[in-house]
Amino acid sequence: MNSWSSHLQRAETPAETRFYSHLLQQAKSLHPREAIDVFKNLLMGSQDCCCLDLKAAFDSILQYGFITQDFRFILNRSCYIYINTWFQTASHRFYIPEFIEIFEALIDASPQTPLERHLYGLLSEFVGSPQYAALRCLSITIKADWELRPAEAADDPLEGIIKRYPYIYRHKLLTKDSSIDQRRIVRTMQREAQQKFDVELSCYSTYLKFNNVVPLRAVIKNPTLLHPAQLNYAIYQFAGKIDGSNTHRDLARQFLTYSQWTRSYRELKRDLYEYLAPAIHSKFGKHHFNQRLETCLIETLEYYDYESPTDALMAETCKKLLNFLTVESPHRPEHSNFVDLIGNIGATLTVALLLKVILLCYQAKPWLERRLSILFHHYSPRPQSDVAWLVETLENTNIALSTNFSPILL
């Protein structure tokens, strides 16, 4: 049984209940800066605490035998009591990154007393946990709204531009123990960021379409990190009639209509290969990649080859394809096929291939978003200039999802 399962099955103690209640009262009654100071003193083991009941409850929690394995969950919930309260007031959101950053400052201190050493060990484990990693991403995302340093600075780490990619928010800003309130905050941030991008891309697309009648003095913002020529090409690929008559959505609908009469799952996989193969540059495809793609499909769920196709089989097949084309799992982030595709056919056509898959099945879109979040996490510390290919792919994915799934651009 993992620590999260154990934490879920354990009943909340009276000390925890009192602690959370006092924190909520502080979050509502104190200015954020005062609340940060109170919480910081508490975590330092300082006797200088303005709320004795809060300190008494915290000290009691530290005595429990489960504290070593559960402290990160308790502390994560504590953080979100403040964050949930401050997020509701626009001027208070500014303090959320400052609050989150106190933990890294605390583990740089030199503990002296046994209590300080105990707290230092617990805090160090928290800072190295998935819970704090998600909090840190939340901090970076919120801070991006007012930071003066340009987000596209090539020497900045990739993680600095997470704000640009709302489709990976829930994978990077949440953990399995995230509460309903935490998920609500992330959904709000995701919706706001997505709507902003959709509106900006819609304005840019309209300008492209009617550029002969828009006055030259009109300033139309490029909402991406792509060069204008790359952006224009991406919009054409993801929203235009790529074969002269059909968009990618049209071709996906035709495939799904035709597949209703497919007799066996094996035939469906064969048809799926014929549907995908034209998206791959013929020279590159003939040089082994198409063969690997065909083998991947042939070996997928072979047990069901002679059964009638179902929605469940289609969903699992699309997931298997996305694993093959991008990355399989966070525990095995091998992605040579993905790099091979981008290096040979470019980021835009690679994303077009992924788009063809997710248009066939609604369950495939969140699966692709999860695959891309794995790659984003894998390369997060690297300078953006070192992973320009991934930045270009993430930007293209923004455009592909917006032009094919946003009600503003449909």
XYZ file of C-alpha atoms in Angstrom:
410
model
C 0.000 0.000 0.000
C 1.480 3.394 -0.987
C 1.611 6.391 1.342
C -1.272 8.181 -0.415
C -3.554 5.147 0.028
C -2.599 4.957 3.702
C -3.307 8.660 4.118
C -6.725 8.288 2.488
C -7.711 5.416 4.783
C -6.600 7.170 7.961
C -9.237 9.193 9.810
C -8.442 12.863 10.288
C -7.258 13.519 13.831
C -8.796 16.212 16.081
C -5.482 18.089 15.989
C -5.570 18.202 12.162
C -9.171 19.420 12.201
C -8.267 22.231 14.616
C -5.150 23.078 12.602
C -6.993 23.393 9.289
C -9.735 25.441 10.949
C -7.232 27.911 12.422
C -5.434 28.199 9.069
C -8.694 29.036 7.295
C -9.459 31.684 9.880
C -5.982 33.192 9.381
C -6.322 33.119 5.600
C -9.604 35.044 5.780
C -8.711 37.514 8.515
C -5.047 38.374 7.947
C -3.413 40.196 5.081
C -1.549 37.604 2.946
C 1.848 38.994 3.959
C 0.977 38.637 7.656
C -0.337 35.116 7.084
C 2.880 34.165 5.259
C 4.949 35.383 8.217
C 2.813 33.421 10.685
C 3.106 30.234 8.631
C 6.829 30.710 8.121
C 7.422 31.112 11.875
C 5.332 28.017 12.491
C 7.425 25.912 10.119
C 10.644 27.234 11.616
C 9.587 25.999 15.055
C 9.630 29.564 16.359
C 7.925 30.348 19.654
C 6.969 33.721 18.183
C 3.519 32.748 16.906
C 0.570 35.120 17.183
C -1.918 32.249 17.295
C -1.167 29.920 20.194
C -4.045 27.576 19.310
C -2.615 27.160 15.807
C 0.831 26.353 17.190
C -0.596 23.921 19.768
C -2.466 22.013 17.041
C 0.627 21.930 14.820
C 2.840 20.696 17.659
C 0.335 17.918 18.359
C 0.387 16.814 14.722
C 4.177 16.583 14.809
C 3.956 14.012 17.599
C 1.863 11.508 15.640
C 3.577 8.333 14.421
C 2.259 8.788 10.896
C 3.778 12.252 10.484
C 6.834 11.136 8.483
C 4.771 9.599 5.673
C 1.793 11.968 5.856
C 3.435 15.357 6.430
C 3.607 16.213 2.712
C -0.144 15.631 2.328
C -0.957 17.641 5.453
C 1.310 20.486 4.364
C -0.050 20.446 0.811
C -3.613 20.749 2.105
C -2.473 23.547 4.445
C -0.950 25.459 1.526
C -4.145 25.237 -0.458
C -6.210 26.613 2.397
C -4.308 29.860 1.870
C -4.159 29.551 -1.920
C -7.883 28.817 -2.311
C -8.737 31.891 -0.232
C -6.304 34.274 -1.912
C -7.087 33.086 -5.439
C -10.606 34.493 -5.132
C -9.220 38.051 -4.877
C -7.212 39.215 -7.889
C -4.910 41.471 -5.839
C -4.140 38.616 -3.434
C -3.082 36.176 -6.155
C 0.188 38.097 -6.278
C 1.141 36.630 -2.895
C 0.694 32.976 -3.852
C 4.151 32.606 -5.519
C 5.785 34.407 -2.580
C 4.067 31.976 -0.208
C 5.126 28.887 -2.173
C 8.730 30.058 -2.371
C 9.180 30.182 1.437
C 9.717 26.406 1.552
C 12.913 26.434 -0.472
C 14.201 29.292 1.672
C 13.420 27.335 4.840
C 15.454 24.289 3.837
C 18.472 26.533 3.265
C 18.484 27.386 6.976
C 20.753 25.700 9.539
C 18.619 23.893 12.159
C 19.904 24.061 15.722
C 17.434 22.445 18.114
C 15.989 18.887 17.878
C 12.591 20.364 16.900
C 14.174 22.465 14.149
C 16.069 19.429 12.834
C 12.857 17.377 12.853
C 11.003 20.082 10.940
C 13.941 20.552 8.558
C 13.834 16.854 7.622
C 10.073 16.939 7.034
C 10.296 20.136 4.976
C 13.159 18.772 2.884
C 11.059 15.723 1.998
C 8.116 17.984 1.133
C 10.225 20.151 -1.200
C 11.324 16.981 -3.018
C 7.765 15.635 -3.338
C 5.347 15.646 -6.303
C 3.067 17.858 -4.210
C 5.634 20.643 -4.014
C 6.564 20.193 -7.697
C 2.919 20.901 -8.573
C 2.862 23.917 -6.242
C 6.018 25.242 -7.859
C 4.450 24.949 -11.319
C 1.405 26.777 -9.991
C 3.677 29.554 -8.723
C 5.438 29.880 -12.096
C 2.101 29.946 -13.939
C 0.593 32.661 -11.735
C 3.793 34.721 -11.687
C 3.911 34.761 -15.498
C 0.946 37.166 -15.492
C 3.016 40.044 -14.140
C 6.678 39.108 -14.592
C 8.540 41.709 -16.637
C 11.185 39.306 -17.968
C 10.069 38.068 -21.421
C 8.820 34.496 -21.220
C 10.565 33.597 -24.460
C 14.080 34.340 -23.142
C 16.116 31.547 -24.703
C 18.288 30.948 -21.647
C 15.314 30.538 -19.281
C 14.312 26.985 -18.302
C 11.491 25.399 -20.247
C 9.347 25.322 -17.106
C 9.193 29.123 -17.265
C 6.728 29.031 -20.176
C 4.250 26.526 -18.741
C 1.736 29.395 -18.660
C 1.555 29.144 -22.464
C 0.224 25.573 -22.496
C -3.111 25.269 -20.659
C -3.609 21.753 -22.003
C -0.953 20.436 -19.609
C -2.057 22.403 -16.522
C -3.973 19.624 -14.832
C -1.103 17.198 -15.320
C 1.553 19.580 -13.997
C -0.348 21.628 -11.403
C -2.258 18.807 -9.711
C -1.415 15.559 -7.938
C -3.582 12.581 -7.064
C -4.291 14.013 -3.593
C -5.467 17.374 -4.986
C -8.752 18.470 -3.455
C -11.888 19.609 -5.270
C -10.945 23.230 -4.515
C -7.465 22.742 -5.939
C -8.908 21.250 -9.105
C -11.352 24.141 -9.356
C -8.497 26.671 -9.240
C -6.575 24.854 -11.964
C -9.706 24.557 -14.133
C -10.240 28.309 -13.755
C -6.643 29.065 -14.712
C -6.840 26.653 -17.639
C -10.093 28.156 -18.897
C -8.782 31.728 -18.633
C -5.506 30.912 -20.418
C -7.258 28.879 -23.123
C -9.861 31.552 -23.832
C -7.175 34.232 -24.045
C -5.194 32.188 -26.559
C -8.300 31.254 -28.569
C -9.377 34.887 -28.893
C -5.886 36.034 -29.903
C -5.536 33.224 -32.444
C -9.005 33.975 -33.817
C -8.057 37.634 -34.316
C -4.835 36.624 -36.021
C -6.619 34.074 -38.262
C -9.213 36.673 -39.254
C -6.418 39.086 -40.131
C -4.771 36.402 -42.277
C -8.020 35.761 -44.079
C -8.882 39.416 -44.719
C -5.451 41.028 -44.687
C -6.279 42.977 -47.830
C -9.018 44.956 -46.095
C -7.559 45.402 -42.599
C -5.845 48.815 -42.291
C -2.075 48.588 -42.171
C -2.007 50.519 -38.912
C -3.894 47.720 -37.175
C -1.592 45.800 -34.901
C -2.397 42.075 -34.892
C -0.493 40.208 -32.225
C 1.157 36.876 -32.993
C -0.067 34.808 -29.994
C 2.668 32.173 -30.344
C 6.443 31.856 -30.114
C 6.554 30.796 -33.772
C 7.737 33.007 -36.610
C 4.821 34.397 -38.654
C 5.554 32.062 -41.586
C 5.534 29.044 -39.237
C 2.283 30.214 -37.648
C 0.592 30.751 -40.999
C 1.664 27.279 -42.150
C 0.378 25.723 -38.918
C -3.028 27.403 -39.242
C -3.287 26.103 -42.801
C -2.306 22.566 -41.765
C -4.686 22.327 -38.824
C -7.658 24.282 -40.132
C -7.260 24.415 -43.907
C -8.298 22.041 -46.692
C -5.106 20.035 -46.760
C -6.018 17.973 -49.833
C -7.852 20.768 -51.601
C -11.252 19.557 -50.427
C -11.075 18.388 -46.819
C -9.792 19.543 -43.452
C -8.408 17.063 -40.925
C -11.827 17.071 -39.217
C -13.508 16.194 -42.520
C -11.132 13.273 -43.102
C -11.632 11.995 -39.542
C -15.426 12.105 -39.928
C -15.175 10.234 -43.216
C -12.984 7.570 -41.625
C -15.389 7.101 -38.706
C -18.367 6.887 -41.061
C -16.639 4.314 -43.247
C -15.432 2.277 -40.262
C -19.020 1.573 -39.194
C -19.084 -1.085 -41.898
C -15.667 -2.547 -41.097
C -16.157 -6.232 -40.278
C -13.216 -6.926 -37.984
C -10.822 -5.148 -35.682
C -7.945 -6.376 -37.837
C -9.434 -4.607 -40.865
C -9.965 -1.479 -38.806
C -6.269 -1.396 -37.924
C -5.343 -1.854 -41.572
C -7.645 1.037 -42.529
C -6.224 3.119 -39.711
C -2.730 2.664 -41.113
C -3.943 3.833 -44.551
C -5.560 6.852 -42.883
C -2.380 7.860 -41.039
C 0.375 6.998 -43.532
C -0.265 9.933 -45.950
C 0.520 12.363 -43.114
C 4.107 11.129 -43.071
C 6.505 12.422 -45.712
C 6.804 9.607 -48.259
C 10.609 9.521 -48.330
C 10.894 9.355 -44.544
C 7.943 6.970 -44.219
C 9.391 4.492 -46.688
C 12.661 4.531 -44.750
C 11.431 2.144 -42.020
C 9.067 4.467 -40.108
C 5.886 3.378 -41.865
C 6.897 -0.213 -41.301
C 7.295 0.464 -37.563
C 3.910 2.194 -37.504
C 2.268 -0.746 -39.294
C 3.896 -3.227 -36.904
C 2.685 -1.207 -33.927
C -0.887 -1.432 -35.203
C -0.676 -5.114 -36.126
C 0.570 -6.008 -32.636
C -2.017 -3.913 -30.818
C -4.651 -6.056 -29.048
C -4.153 -8.955 -31.485
C -6.448 -11.134 -29.375
C -9.419 -9.117 -30.719
C -8.397 -9.200 -34.395
C -11.424 -11.181 -35.593
C -14.005 -9.475 -33.403
C -16.189 -6.577 -34.481
C -14.667 -3.143 -33.816
C -15.994 -1.256 -30.776
C -15.538 2.231 -29.329
C -13.459 0.719 -26.528
C -11.119 -0.950 -29.028
C -10.795 2.305 -30.956
C -9.949 4.191 -27.749
C -7.273 1.702 -26.690
C -5.807 1.676 -30.199
C -5.548 5.471 -30.273
C -3.831 5.427 -26.867
C -1.375 2.805 -28.082
C -0.654 4.904 -31.175
C -0.020 8.025 -29.116
C 2.352 6.085 -26.869
C 4.212 4.900 -29.953
C 4.326 8.327 -31.589
C 5.233 10.354 -28.466
C 6.219 8.792 -25.132
C 4.965 5.755 -23.257
C 5.092 6.684 -19.569
C 6.747 8.992 -17.024
C 8.651 5.992 -15.683
C 10.011 5.172 -19.134
C 10.228 8.497 -20.989
C 11.747 7.021 -24.140
C 10.625 9.109 -27.132
C 12.935 8.325 -30.044
C 10.024 7.964 -32.499
C 8.807 11.440 -31.556
C 12.241 13.002 -32.038
C 12.662 11.039 -35.279
C 9.382 12.389 -36.634
C 10.110 16.007 -35.707
C 13.623 15.799 -37.096
C 12.431 14.439 -40.438
C 9.002 15.942 -41.146
C 9.022 18.917 -38.774
C 6.966 19.871 -35.728
C 3.893 21.027 -37.661
C 3.430 17.817 -39.659
C 4.199 15.724 -36.564
C 1.420 17.497 -34.674
C -0.844 17.074 -37.711
C -0.278 13.309 -37.442
C -1.170 13.392 -33.729
C -4.227 15.498 -34.543
C -5.438 12.834 -36.980
C -5.398 10.343 -34.092
C -7.202 12.433 -31.481
C -9.943 13.472 -33.921
C -11.023 9.827 -34.032
C -11.713 9.446 -30.318
C -12.610 11.923 -27.580
C -10.616 9.926 -25.010
C -7.439 10.357 -27.060
C -7.176 14.139 -26.603
C -6.555 14.067 -22.812
C -4.228 11.124 -23.388
C -2.129 13.194 -25.812
C -2.107 16.091 -23.348
C -0.774 13.715 -20.700
C 1.954 12.441 -23.080
C 3.101 15.991 -23.804
C 3.102 16.872 -20.097
C 5.492 13.951 -19.526
C 7.897 15.379 -22.096
C 7.496 18.882 -20.672
C 8.370 17.551 -17.221
C 11.313 15.585 -18.587
C 12.873 18.681 -20.148
C 11.621 21.313 -17.632
C 15.053 22.286 -16.253
C 16.647 22.640 -19.706
C 17.083 26.072 -21.339
C 14.427 26.734 -23.961
C 17.143 27.149 -26.590
C 18.277 23.559 -25.943
C 14.806 22.147 -26.621
C 13.612 24.469 -29.383
C 12.114 21.445 -31.165
C 9.864 20.742 -28.165
C 8.840 24.400 -27.778
C 7.888 24.461 -31.467
C 5.876 21.263 -31.004
C 4.069 22.587 -27.934
C 3.213 25.796 -29.787
C 1.898 23.831 -32.766
C -0.188 21.686 -30.428
C -1.725 24.857 -28.975
C -2.808 25.855 -32.481
C -4.036 22.373 -33.437
C -6.193 22.013 -30.311
C -7.538 25.541 -30.544
C -8.490 25.384 -34.238
C -10.137 21.971 -33.883
C -11.722 22.019 -30.432
C -12.354 25.629 -29.419
C -15.910 26.917 -30.006
C -14.370 30.313 -30.804
C -12.491 29.003 -33.857
C -14.711 26.154 -35.036
